[in-house]
PDB file of C-alpha atoms and ligand atoms in Angstrom:
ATOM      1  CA  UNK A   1       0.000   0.000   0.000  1.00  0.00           C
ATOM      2  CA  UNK A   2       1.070   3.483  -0.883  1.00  0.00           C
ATOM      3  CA  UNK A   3       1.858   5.940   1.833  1.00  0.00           C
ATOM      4  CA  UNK A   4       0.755   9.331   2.582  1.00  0.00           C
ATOM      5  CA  UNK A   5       4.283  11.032   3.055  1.00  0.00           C
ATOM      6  CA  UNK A   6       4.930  14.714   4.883  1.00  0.00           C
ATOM      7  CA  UNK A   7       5.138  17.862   2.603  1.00  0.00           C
ATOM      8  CA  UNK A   8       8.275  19.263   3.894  1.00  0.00           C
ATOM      9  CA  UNK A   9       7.720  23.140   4.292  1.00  0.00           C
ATOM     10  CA  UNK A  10       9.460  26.017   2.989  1.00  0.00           C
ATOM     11  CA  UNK A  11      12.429  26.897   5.663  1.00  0.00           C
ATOM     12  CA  UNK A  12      13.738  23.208   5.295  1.00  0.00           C
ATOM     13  CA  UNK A  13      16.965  23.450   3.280  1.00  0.00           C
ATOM     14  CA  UNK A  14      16.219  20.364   1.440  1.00  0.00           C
ATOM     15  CA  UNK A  15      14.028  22.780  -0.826  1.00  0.00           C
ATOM     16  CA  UNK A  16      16.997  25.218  -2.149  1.00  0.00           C
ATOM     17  CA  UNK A  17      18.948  22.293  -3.021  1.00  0.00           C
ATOM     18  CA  UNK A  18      19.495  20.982  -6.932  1.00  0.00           C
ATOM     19  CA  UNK A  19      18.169  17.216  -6.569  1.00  0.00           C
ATOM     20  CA  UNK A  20      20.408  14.750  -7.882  1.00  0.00           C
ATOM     21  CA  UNK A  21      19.210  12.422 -10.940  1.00  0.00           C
ATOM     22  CA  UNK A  22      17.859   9.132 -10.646  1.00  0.00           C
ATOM     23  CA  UNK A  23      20.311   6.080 -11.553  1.00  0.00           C
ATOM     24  CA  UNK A  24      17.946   3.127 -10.715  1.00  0.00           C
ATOM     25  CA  UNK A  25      14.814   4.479 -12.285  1.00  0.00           C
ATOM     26  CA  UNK A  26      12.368   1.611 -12.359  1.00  0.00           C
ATOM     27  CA  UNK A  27      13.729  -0.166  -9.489  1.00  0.00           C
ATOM     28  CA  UNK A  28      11.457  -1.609  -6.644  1.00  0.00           C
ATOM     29  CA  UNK A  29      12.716   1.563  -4.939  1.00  0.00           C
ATOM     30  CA  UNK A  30      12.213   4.211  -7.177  1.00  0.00           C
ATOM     31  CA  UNK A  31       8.798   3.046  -8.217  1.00  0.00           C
ATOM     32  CA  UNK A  32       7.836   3.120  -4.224  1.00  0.00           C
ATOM     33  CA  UNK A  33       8.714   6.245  -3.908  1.00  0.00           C
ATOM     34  CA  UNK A  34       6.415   7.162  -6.867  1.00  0.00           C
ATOM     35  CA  UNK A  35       4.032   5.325  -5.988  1.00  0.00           C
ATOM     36  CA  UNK A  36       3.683   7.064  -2.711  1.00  0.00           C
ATOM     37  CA  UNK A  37       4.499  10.326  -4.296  1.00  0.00           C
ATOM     38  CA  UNK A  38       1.429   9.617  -6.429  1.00  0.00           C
ATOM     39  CA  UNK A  39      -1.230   9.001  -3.472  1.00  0.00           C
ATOM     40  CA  UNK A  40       0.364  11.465  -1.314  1.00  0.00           C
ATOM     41  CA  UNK A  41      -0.523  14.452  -4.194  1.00  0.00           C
ATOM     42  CA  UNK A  42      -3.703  12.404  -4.469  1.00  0.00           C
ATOM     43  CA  UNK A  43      -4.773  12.813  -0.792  1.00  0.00           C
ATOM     44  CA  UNK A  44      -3.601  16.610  -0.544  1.00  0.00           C
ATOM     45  CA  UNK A  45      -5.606  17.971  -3.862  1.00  0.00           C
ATOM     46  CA  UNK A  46      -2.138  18.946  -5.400  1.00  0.00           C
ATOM     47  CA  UNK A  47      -2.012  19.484  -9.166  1.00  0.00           C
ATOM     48  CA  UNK A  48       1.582  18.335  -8.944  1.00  0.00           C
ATOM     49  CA  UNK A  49       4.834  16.740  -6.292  1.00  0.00           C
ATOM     50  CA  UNK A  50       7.970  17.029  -6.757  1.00  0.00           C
ATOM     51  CA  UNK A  51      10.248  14.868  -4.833  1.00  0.00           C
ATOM     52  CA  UNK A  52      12.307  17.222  -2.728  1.00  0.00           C
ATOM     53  CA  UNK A  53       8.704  18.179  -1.479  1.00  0.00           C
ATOM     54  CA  UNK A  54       8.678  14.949   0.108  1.00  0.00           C
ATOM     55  CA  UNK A  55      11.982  14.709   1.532  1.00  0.00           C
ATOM     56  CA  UNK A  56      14.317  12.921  -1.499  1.00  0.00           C
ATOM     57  CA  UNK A  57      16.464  15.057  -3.423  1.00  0.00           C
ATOM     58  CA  UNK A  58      16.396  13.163  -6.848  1.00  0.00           C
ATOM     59  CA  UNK A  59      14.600  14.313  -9.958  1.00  0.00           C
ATOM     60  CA  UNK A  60      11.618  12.763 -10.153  1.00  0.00           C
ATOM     61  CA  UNK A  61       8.041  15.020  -9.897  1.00  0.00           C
ATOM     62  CA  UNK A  62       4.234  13.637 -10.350  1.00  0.00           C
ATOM     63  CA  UNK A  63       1.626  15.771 -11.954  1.00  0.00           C
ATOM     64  CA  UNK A  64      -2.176  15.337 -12.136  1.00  0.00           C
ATOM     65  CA  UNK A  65      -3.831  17.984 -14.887  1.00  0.00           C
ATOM     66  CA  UNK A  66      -7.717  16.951 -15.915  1.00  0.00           C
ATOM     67  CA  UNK A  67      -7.287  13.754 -14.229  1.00  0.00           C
ATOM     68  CA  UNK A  68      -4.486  12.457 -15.862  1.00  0.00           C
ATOM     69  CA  UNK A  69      -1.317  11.530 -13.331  1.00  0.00           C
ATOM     70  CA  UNK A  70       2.097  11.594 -15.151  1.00  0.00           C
ATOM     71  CA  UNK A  71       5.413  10.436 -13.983  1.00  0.00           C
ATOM     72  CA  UNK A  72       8.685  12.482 -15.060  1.00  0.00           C
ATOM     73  CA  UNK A  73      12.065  11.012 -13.992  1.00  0.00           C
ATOM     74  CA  UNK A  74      15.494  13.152 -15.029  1.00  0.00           C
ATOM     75  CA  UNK A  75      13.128  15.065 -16.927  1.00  0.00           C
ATOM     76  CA  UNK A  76      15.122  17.762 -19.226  1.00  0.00           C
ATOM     77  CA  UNK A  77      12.709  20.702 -20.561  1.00  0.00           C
ATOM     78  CA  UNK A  78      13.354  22.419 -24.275  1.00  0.00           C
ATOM     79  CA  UNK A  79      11.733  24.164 -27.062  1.00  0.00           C
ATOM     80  CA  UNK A  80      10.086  26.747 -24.081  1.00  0.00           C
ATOM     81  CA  UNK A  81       8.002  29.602 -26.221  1.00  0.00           C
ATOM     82  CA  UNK A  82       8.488  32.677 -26.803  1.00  0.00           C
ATOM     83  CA  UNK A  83       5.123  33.981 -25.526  1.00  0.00           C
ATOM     84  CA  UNK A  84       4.565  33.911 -22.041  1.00  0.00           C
ATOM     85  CA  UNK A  85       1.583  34.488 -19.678  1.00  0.00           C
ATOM     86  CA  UNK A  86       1.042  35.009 -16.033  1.00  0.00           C
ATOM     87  CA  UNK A  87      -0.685  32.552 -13.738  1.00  0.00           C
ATOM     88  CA  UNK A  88      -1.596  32.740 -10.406  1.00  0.00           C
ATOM     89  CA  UNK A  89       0.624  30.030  -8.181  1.00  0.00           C
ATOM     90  CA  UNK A  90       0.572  28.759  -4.896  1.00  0.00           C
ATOM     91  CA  UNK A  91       3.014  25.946  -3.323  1.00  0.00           C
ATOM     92  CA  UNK A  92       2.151  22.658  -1.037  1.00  0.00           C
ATOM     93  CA  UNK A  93       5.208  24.044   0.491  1.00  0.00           C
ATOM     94  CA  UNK A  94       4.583  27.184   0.730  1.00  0.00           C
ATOM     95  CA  UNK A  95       1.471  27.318   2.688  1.00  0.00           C
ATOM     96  CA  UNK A  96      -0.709  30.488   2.738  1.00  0.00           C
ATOM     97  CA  UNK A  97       0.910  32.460  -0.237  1.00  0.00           C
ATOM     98  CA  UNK A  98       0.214  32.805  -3.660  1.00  0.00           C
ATOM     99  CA  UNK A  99       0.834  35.371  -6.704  1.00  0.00           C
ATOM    100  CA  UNK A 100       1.658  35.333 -10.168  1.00  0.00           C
ATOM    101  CA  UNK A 101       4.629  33.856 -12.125  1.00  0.00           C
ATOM    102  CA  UNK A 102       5.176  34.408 -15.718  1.00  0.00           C
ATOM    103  CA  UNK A 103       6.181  31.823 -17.603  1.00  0.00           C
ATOM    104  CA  UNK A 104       6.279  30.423 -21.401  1.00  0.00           C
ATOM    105  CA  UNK A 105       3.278  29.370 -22.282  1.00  0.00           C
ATOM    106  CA  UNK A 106       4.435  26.120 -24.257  1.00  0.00           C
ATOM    107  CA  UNK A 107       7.150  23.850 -23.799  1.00  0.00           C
ATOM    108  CA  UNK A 108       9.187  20.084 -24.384  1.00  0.00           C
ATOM    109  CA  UNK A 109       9.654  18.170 -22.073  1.00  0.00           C
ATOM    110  CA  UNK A 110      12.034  14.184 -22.214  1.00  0.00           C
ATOM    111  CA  UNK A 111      11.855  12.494 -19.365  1.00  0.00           C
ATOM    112  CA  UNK A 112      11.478   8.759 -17.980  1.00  0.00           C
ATOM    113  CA  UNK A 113       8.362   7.354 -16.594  1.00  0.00           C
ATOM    114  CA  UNK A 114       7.720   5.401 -13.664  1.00  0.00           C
ATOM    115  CA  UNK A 115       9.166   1.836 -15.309  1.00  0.00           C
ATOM    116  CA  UNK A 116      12.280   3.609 -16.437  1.00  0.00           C
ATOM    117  CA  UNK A 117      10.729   4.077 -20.285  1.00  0.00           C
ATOM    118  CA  UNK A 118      11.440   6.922 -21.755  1.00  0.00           C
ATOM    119  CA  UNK A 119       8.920   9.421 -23.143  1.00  0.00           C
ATOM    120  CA  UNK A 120       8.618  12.899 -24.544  1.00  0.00           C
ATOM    121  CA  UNK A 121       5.593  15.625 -25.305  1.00  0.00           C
ATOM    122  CA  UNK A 122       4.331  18.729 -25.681  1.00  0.00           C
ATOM    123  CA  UNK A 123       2.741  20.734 -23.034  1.00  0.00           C
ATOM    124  CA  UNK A 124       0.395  23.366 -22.923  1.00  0.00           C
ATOM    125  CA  UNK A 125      -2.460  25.548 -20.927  1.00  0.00           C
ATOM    126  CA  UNK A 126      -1.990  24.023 -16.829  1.00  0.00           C
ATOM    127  CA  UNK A 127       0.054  21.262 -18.115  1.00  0.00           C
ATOM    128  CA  UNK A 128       2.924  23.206 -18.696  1.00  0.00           C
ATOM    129  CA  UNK A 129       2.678  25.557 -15.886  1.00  0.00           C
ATOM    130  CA  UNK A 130       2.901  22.840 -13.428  1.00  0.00           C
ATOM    131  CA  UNK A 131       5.912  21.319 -15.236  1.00  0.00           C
ATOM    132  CA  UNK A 132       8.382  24.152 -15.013  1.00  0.00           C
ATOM    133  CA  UNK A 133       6.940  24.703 -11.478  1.00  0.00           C
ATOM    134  CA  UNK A 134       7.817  21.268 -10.365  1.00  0.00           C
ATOM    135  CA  UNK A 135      11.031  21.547 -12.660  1.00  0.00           C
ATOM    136  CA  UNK A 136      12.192  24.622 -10.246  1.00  0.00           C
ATOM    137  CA  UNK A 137      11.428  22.488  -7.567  1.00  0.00           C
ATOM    138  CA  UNK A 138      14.109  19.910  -8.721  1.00  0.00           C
ATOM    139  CA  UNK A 139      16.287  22.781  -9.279  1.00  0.00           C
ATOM    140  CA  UNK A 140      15.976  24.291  -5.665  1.00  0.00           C
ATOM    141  CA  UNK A 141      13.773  27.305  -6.682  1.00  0.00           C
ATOM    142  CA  UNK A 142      10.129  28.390  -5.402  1.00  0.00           C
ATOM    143  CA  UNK A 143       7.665  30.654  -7.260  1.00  0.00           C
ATOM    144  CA  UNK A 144       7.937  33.158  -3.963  1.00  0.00           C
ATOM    145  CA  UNK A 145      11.284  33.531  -5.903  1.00  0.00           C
ATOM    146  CA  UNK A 146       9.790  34.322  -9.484  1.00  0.00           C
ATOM    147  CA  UNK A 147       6.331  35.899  -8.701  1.00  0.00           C
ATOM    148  CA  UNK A 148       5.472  39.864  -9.233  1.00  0.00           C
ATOM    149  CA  UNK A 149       3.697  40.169  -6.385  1.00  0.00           C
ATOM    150  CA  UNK A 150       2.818  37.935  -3.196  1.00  0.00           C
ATOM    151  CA  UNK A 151      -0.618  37.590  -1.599  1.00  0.00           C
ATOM    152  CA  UNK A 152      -1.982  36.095   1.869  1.00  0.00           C
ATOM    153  CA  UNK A 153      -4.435  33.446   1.245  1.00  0.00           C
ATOM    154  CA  UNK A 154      -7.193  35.907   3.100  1.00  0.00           C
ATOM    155  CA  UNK A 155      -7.176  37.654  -0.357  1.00  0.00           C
ATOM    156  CA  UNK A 156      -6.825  35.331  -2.862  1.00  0.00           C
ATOM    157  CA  UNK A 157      -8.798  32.332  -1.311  1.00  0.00           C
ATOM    158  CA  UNK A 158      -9.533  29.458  -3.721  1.00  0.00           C
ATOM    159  CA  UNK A 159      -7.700  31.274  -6.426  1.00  0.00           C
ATOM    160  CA  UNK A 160      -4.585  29.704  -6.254  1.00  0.00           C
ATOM    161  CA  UNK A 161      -3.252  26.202  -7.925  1.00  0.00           C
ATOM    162  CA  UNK A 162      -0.977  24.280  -4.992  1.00  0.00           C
ATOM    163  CA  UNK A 163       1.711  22.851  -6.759  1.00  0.00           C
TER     164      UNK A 163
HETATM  165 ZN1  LIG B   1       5.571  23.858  -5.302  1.00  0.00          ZN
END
């Protein structure tokens, strides 16, 4: 059975660290910790994990857009485009904050899935903004670092997209 892990919150230096890449990715291990990465963004309503969020630095982040869960492992992101938008954000980890982040609107993205096969696509719309979110993650960033502005939750309650 899966396990609900802890969200590890934003002081915890674990977060401003670059996670290190998988090298066993589809072992019994690896697929554990996915497996419980998977039910633990399940059970808290996020749109996407990434694993330093959890407490392992290693590149690996879940994502579940329109009710679709997808696994990236050393992802590598290319091909961002040139047009950009901004979109509200807010952070499992960083609880109680949101504002808005511009980012490209499209993007590449190669990465492994949970049984070590490996995969690319094109993402758009929510898909891609949770991507490079999560991708930050791996590389020791947070959107509190990126956004224009920052709000309380008070005033921007049930706005925000916990990622
Ligand atoms: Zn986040």
């Amino acid at each position: 059975m899966p396990k609900i892990l802890k969200i590890i919150q934003e002081k915890d230096p674990i977060l401003r660290k670059r996670a290190e890449p998988v090298k066993n990715p589809g072992s019994p291990e690896i697929k554990e910790l996915v497996a419980d990465m998977v039910a633990t963004m399940i059970e808290i309503n996020g749109v996407g994990l990434a694993a330093p969020q959890v407490g392992a630095s290693c590149r690996i982040f879940t994502v579940n857009v329109e009710d679709k869960i997808s696994v990236f492992i050393n992802p590598e992101i290319k091909d961002f485009s040139s047009d950009k938008i901004p979109f509200e954000e807010g952070c499992l980890s960083v609880p109680k904050i949101w504002g808005p982040v511009v980012r490209p609107k499209k993007l590449t993205v190669k990465a492994l899935d949970e049984n070590g096969k490996p995969f690319k696509i094109r993402a758009k719309g929510l898909l891609a903004r949770v991507i490079q979110h999560e991708m930050d993650h791996l590389n020791g960033a947070l959107f509190i670092d990126k956004a224009e502005k920052l709000f309380s939750i008070e005033e921007g309650e049930g706005k925000e997209t916990r990622i």
